[in-house]
GROMACS .gro file of C-alpha atoms in nm:
model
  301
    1UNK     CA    1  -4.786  12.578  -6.739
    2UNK     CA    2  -5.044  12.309  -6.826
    3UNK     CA    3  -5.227  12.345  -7.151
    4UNK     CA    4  -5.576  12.363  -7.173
    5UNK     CA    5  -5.796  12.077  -7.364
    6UNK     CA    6  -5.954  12.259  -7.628
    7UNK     CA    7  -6.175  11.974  -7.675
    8UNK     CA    8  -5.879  11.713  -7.809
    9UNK     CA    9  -5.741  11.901  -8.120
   10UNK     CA   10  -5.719  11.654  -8.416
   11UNK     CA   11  -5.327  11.600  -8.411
   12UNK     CA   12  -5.065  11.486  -8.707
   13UNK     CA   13  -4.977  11.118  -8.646
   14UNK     CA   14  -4.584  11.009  -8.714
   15UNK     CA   15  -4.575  10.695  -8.807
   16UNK     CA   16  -4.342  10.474  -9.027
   17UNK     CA   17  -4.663  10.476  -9.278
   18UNK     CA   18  -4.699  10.851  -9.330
   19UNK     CA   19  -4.607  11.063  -9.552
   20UNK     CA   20  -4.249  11.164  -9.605
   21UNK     CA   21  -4.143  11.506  -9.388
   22UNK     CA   22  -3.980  11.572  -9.731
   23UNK     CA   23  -4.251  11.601  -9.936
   24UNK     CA   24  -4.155  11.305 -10.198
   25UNK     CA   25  -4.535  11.148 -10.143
   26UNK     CA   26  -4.321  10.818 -10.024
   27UNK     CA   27  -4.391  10.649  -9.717
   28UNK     CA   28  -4.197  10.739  -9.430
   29UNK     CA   29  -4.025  10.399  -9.374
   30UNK     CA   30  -3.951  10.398  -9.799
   31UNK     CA   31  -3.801  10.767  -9.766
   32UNK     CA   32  -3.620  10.932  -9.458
   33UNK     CA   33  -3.672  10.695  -9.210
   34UNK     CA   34  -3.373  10.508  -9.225
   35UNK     CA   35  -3.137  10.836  -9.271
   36UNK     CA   36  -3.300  11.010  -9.015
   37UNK     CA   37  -3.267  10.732  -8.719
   38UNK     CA   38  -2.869  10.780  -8.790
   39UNK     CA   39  -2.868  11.155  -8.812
   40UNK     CA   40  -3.084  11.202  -8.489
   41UNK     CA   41  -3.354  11.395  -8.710
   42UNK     CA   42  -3.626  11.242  -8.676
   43UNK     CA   43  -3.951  11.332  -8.910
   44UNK     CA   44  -3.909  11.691  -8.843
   45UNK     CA   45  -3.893  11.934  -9.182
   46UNK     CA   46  -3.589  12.061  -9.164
   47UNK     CA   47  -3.584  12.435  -9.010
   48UNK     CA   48  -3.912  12.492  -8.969
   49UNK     CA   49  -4.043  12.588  -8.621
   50UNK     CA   50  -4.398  12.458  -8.451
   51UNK     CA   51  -4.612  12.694  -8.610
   52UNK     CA   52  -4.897  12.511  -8.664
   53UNK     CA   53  -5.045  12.342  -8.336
   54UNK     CA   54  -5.152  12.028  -8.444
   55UNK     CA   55  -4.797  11.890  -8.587
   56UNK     CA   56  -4.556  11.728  -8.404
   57UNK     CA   57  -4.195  11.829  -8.441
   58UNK     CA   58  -3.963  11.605  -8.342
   59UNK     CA   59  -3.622  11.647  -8.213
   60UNK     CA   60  -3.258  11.591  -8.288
   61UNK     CA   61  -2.993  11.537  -8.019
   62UNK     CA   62  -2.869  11.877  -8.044
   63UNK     CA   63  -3.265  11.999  -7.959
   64UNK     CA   64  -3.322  11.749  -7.661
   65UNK     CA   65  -2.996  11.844  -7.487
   66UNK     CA   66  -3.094  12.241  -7.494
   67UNK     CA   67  -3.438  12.107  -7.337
   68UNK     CA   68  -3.245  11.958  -7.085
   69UNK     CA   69  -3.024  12.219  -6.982
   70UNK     CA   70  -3.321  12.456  -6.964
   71UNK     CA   71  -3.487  12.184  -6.760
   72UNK     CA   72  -3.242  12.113  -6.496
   73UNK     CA   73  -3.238  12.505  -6.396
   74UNK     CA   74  -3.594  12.490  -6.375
   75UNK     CA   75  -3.522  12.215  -6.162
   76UNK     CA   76  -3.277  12.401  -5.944
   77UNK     CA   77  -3.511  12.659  -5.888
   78UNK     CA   78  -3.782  12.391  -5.772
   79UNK     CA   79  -3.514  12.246  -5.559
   80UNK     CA   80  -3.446  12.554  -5.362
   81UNK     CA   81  -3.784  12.677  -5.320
   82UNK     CA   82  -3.790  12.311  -5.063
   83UNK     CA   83  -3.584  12.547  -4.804
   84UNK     CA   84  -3.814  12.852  -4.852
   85UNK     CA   85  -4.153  12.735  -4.832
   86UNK     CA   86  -4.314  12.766  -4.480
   87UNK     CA   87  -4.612  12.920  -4.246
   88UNK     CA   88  -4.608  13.274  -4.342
   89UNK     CA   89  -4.401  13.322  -4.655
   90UNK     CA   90  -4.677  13.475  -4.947
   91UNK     CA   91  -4.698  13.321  -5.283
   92UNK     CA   92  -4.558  13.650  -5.423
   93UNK     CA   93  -4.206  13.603  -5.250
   94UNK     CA   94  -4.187  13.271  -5.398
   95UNK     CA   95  -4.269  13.387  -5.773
   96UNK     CA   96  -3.991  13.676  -5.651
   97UNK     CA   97  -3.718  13.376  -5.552
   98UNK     CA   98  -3.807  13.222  -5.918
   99UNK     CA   99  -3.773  13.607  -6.100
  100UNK     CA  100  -3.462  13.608  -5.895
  101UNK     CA  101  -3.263  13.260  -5.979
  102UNK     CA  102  -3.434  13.308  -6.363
  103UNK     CA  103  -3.262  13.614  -6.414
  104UNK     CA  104  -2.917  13.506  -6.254
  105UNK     CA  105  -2.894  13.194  -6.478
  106UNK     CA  106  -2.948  13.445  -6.828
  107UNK     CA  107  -3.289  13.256  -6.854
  108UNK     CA  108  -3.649  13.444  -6.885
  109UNK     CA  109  -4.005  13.283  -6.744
  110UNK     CA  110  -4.212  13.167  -7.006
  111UNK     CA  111  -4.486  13.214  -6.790
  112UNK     CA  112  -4.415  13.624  -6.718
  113UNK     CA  113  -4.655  13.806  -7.001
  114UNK     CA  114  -4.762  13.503  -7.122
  115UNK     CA  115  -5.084  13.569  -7.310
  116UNK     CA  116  -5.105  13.809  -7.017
  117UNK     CA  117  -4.987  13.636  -6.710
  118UNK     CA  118  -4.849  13.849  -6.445
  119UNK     CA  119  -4.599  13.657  -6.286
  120UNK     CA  120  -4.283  13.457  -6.346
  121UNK     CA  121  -4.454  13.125  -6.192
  122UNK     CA  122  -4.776  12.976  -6.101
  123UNK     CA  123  -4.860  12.872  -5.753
  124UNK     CA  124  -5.168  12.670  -5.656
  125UNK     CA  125  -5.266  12.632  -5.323
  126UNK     CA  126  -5.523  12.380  -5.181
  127UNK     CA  127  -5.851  12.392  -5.405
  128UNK     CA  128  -5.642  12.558  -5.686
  129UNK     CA  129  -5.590  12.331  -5.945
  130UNK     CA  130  -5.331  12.498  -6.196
  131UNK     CA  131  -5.258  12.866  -6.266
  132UNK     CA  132  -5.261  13.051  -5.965
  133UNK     CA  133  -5.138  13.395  -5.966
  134UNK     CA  134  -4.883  13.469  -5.705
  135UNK     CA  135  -4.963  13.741  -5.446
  136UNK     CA  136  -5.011  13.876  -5.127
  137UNK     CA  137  -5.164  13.532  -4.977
  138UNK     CA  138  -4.949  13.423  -4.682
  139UNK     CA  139  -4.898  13.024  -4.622
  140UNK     CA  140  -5.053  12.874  -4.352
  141UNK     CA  141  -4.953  12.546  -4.164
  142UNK     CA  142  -5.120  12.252  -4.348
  143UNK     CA  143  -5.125  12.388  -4.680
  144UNK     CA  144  -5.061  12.246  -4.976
  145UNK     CA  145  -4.892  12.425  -5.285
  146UNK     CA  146  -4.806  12.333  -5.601
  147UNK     CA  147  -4.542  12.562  -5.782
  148UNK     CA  148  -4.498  12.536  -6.177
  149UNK     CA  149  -4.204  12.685  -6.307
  150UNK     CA  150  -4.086  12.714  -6.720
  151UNK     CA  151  -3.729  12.837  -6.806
  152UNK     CA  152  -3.664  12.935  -7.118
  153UNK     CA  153  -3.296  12.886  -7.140
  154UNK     CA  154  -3.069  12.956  -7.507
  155UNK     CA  155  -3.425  12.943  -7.697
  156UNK     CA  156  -3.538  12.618  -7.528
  157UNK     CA  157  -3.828  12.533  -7.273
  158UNK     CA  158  -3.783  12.329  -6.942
  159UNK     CA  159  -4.135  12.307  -6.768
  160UNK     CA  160  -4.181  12.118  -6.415
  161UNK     CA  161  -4.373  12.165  -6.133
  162UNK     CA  162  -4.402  12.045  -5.738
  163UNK     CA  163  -4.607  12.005  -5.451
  164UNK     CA  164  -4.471  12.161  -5.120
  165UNK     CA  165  -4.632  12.049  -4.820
  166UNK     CA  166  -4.649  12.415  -4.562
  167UNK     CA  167  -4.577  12.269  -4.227
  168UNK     CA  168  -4.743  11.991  -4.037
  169UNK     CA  169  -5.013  11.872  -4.324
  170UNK     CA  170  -5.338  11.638  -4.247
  171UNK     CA  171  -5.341  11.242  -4.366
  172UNK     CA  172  -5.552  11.347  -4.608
  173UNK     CA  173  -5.376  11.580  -4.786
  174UNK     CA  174  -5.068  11.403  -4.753
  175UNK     CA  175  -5.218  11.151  -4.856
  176UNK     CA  176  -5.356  11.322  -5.168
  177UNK     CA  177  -4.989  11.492  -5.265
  178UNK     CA  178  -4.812  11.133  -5.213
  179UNK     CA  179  -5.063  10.928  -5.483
  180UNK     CA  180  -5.046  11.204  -5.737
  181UNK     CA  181  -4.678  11.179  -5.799
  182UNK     CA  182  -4.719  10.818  -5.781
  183UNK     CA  183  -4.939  10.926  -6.090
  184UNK     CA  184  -4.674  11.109  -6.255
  185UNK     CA  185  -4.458  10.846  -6.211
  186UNK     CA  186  -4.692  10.543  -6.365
  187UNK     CA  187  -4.755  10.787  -6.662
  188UNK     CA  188  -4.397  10.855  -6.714
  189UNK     CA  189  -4.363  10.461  -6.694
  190UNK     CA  190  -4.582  10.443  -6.994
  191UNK     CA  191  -4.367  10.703  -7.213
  192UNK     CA  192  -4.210  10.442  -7.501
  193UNK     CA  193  -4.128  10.412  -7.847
  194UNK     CA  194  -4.393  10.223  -7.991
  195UNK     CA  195  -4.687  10.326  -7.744
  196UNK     CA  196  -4.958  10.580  -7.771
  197UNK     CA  197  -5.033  10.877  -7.597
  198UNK     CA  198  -5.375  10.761  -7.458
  199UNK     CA  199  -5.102  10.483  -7.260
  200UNK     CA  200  -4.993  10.754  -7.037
  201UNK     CA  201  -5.362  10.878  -6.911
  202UNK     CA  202  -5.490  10.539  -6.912
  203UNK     CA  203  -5.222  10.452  -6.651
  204UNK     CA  204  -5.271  10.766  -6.464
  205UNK     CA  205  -5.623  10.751  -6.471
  206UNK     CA  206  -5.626  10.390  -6.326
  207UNK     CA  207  -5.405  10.495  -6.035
  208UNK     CA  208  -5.604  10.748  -5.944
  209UNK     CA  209  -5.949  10.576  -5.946
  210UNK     CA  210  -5.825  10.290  -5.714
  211UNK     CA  211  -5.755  10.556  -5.453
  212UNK     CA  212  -6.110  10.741  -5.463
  213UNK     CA  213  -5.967  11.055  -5.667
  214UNK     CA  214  -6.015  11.201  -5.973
  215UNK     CA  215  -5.823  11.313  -6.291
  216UNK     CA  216  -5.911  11.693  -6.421
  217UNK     CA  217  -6.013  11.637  -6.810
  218UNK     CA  218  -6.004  12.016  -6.849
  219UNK     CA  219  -5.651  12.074  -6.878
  220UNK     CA  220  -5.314  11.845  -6.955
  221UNK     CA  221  -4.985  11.806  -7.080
  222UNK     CA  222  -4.838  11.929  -7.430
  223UNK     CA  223  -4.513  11.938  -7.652
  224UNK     CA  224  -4.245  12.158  -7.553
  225UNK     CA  225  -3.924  12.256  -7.756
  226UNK     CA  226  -3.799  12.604  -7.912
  227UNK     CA  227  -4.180  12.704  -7.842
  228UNK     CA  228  -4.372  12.667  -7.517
  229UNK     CA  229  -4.689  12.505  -7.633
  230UNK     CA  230  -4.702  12.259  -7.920
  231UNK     CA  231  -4.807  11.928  -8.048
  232UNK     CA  232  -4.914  11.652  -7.857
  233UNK     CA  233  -5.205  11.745  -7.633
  234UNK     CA  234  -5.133  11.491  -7.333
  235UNK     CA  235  -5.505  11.422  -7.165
  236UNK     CA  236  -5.457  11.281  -6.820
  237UNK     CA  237  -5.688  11.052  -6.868
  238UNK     CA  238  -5.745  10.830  -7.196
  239UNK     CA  239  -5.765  10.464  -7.369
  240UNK     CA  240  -5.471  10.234  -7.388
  241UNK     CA  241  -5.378  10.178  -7.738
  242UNK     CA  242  -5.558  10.555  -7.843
  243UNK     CA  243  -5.341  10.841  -7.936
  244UNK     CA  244  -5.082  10.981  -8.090
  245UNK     CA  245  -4.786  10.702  -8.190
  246UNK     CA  246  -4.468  10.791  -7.938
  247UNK     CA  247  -4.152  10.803  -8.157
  248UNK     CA  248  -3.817  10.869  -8.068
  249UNK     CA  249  -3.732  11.259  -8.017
  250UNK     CA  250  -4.114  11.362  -7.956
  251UNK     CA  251  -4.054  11.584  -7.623
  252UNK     CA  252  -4.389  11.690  -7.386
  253UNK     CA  253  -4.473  11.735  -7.037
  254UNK     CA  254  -4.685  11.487  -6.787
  255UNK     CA  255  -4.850  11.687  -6.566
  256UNK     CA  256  -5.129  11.524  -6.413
  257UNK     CA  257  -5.383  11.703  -6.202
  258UNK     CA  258  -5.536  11.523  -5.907
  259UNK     CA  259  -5.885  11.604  -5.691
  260UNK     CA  260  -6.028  11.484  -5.404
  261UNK     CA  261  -6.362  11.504  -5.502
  262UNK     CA  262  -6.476  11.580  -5.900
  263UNK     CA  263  -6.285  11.627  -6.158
  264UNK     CA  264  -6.459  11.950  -6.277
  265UNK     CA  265  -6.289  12.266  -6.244
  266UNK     CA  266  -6.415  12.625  -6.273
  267UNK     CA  267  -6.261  12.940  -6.364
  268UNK     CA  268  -6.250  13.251  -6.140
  269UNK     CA  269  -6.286  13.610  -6.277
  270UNK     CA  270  -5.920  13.654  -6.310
  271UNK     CA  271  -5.908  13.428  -6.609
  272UNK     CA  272  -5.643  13.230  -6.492
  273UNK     CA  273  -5.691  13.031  -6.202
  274UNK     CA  274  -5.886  12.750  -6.209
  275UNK     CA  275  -6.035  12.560  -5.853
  276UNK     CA  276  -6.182  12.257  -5.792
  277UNK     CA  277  -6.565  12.287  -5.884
  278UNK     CA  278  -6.666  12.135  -5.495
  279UNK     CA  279  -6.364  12.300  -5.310
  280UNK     CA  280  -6.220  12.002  -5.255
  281UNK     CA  281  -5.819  11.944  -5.282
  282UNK     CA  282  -5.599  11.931  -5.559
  283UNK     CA  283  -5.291  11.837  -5.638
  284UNK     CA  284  -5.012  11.827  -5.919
  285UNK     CA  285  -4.645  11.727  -6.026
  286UNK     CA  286  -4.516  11.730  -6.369
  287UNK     CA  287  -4.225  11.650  -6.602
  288UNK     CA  288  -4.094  11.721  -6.928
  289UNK     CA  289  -3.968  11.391  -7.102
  290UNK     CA  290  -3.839  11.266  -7.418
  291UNK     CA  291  -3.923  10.965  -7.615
  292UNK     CA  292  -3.623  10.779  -7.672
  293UNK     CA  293  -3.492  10.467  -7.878
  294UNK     CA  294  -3.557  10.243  -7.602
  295UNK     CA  295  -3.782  10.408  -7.324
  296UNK     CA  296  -3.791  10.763  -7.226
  297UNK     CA  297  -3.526  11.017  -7.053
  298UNK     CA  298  -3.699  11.259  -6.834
  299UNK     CA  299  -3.528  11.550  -6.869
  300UNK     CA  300  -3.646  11.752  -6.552
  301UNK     CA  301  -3.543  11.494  -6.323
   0.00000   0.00000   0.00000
């Protein structure tokens, strides 16, 4: 589930020039730095959870791997929705096979009662951009639909989503599903030790423009860990060099969301799902990822 932008909270920067995690009023690099590249700890204060929504906790190992796990069932349930999705089947039977394969694995849907949120997924179809409620609407050949799925799995989050094409689809909207996972993909590309997180947008953004579409501002990626929404805010679109610093064991989502038309998005009286503002198309894919030593490990995948 894709956070919204809140106008670009001011976030924490980690950087080897901060201030100890330990309070000591050192320098990162002078203090813990060292210590905490053997021990896999990172510049996170030792158990203490991401209250506040502007820090970024980092990860150890330990963390990462349970983001993983609850990743790759999330993943499994994406995978098997491929087989089900078809002319006729409602959105509501697909949130029911994701209830379903949630419940058999000992997981729970972040998404289910979340802030209010009826359902165990969120499936978009067509105009809908993110954070359509699942219900009685039946597919129809040439739809699109994009299905967003969070596990919560031993206390951690694994968030992906997908694009399903229903049936025979048009060029166009083929077209459209096809260059926004190329957009995940050169954002994800971007994800490295050392870079910033206005790299990732500005690659995204770039993509998109040079086909004709457009990158929804509104909405974006976030950090994801032992709580379902934290520190960074990921904008889609942004300034090479701008940004939070990437460090090894920061863990968020890429989750770009592509239009046909503007990038403006309204939302209906529902309070959840937001549509293109011209009724255009939309598409989305997303990951959750890690910043490693050398690169980045997506852990959806």
């Amino acid at each position: 589930m894709i956070e919204p932008r809140v106008d670009a909270p001011v976030q924490r920067k980690i950087g080897r020039n901060d201030p100890c995690w330990c309070g000591s009023g050192k320098k990162y690099k002078k203090c813990h730095l060292g210590r905490d590249r053997v021990t896999g700890r990172g510049g996170r204060r030792p158990a203490r959870a991401a209250q506040d929504r502007d820090e970024i906790v980092l990860k150890t190992r330990e963390e990462i791997e349970g983001v993983r796990r609850a990743g790759q069932l999330t993943r499994a349930i994406l995978d098997e929705l491929a087989g089900f999705v078809r002319p006729g089947v409602s959105t509501a039977e697909i949130d029911e096979i994701v209830r379903a394969r949630t419940a058999a694995a000992g997981a729970t849907a972040a998404s289910l009662d979340y802030k209010g949120f009826p359902c165990s997924s969120c499936t978009s179809v067509n105009e809908v951009v993110c954070h359509g409620i699942p219900g009685g609407r039946a597919l129809v050949e040439g739809d699109i639909v994009n299905v967003d799925v969070t596990s919560v799995l031993d206390g951690f989050y694994g968030d992906a989503s997908r694009m399903y094409e229903v049936g025979r689809v048009d060029e166009e909207a083929a077209r459209l599903v096809r260059v926004t996972r190329e957009c995940l993909e050169r954002g994800i590309e971007r994800v490295r030790p050392g870079g910033r997180i206005g790299d990732v947008g500005a690659a995204i953004d770039r993509h998109a423009r040079a086909h004709g579409y457009s990158v929804v501002r509104t909405f974006g990626g976030h950090g994801i860990g032992r709580s379902f929404h934290e520190a960074p805010f990921v904008p889609h679109v942004g300034k090479e060099g701008t940004g939070d610093p990437m460090v090894p064991g920061m863990v968020f989502t890429v989750e770009p969301m592509i239009n046909q038309g503007t990038w403006r998005v309204k939302v209906l009286a529902d309070g959840w799902t937001a549509v293109t503002a011209d009724g255009k198309l939309s598409a989305q894919w997303e990951h959750t990822v890690a910043v490693t030593e050398d690169g980045v490990d997506v852990l959806t995948a």
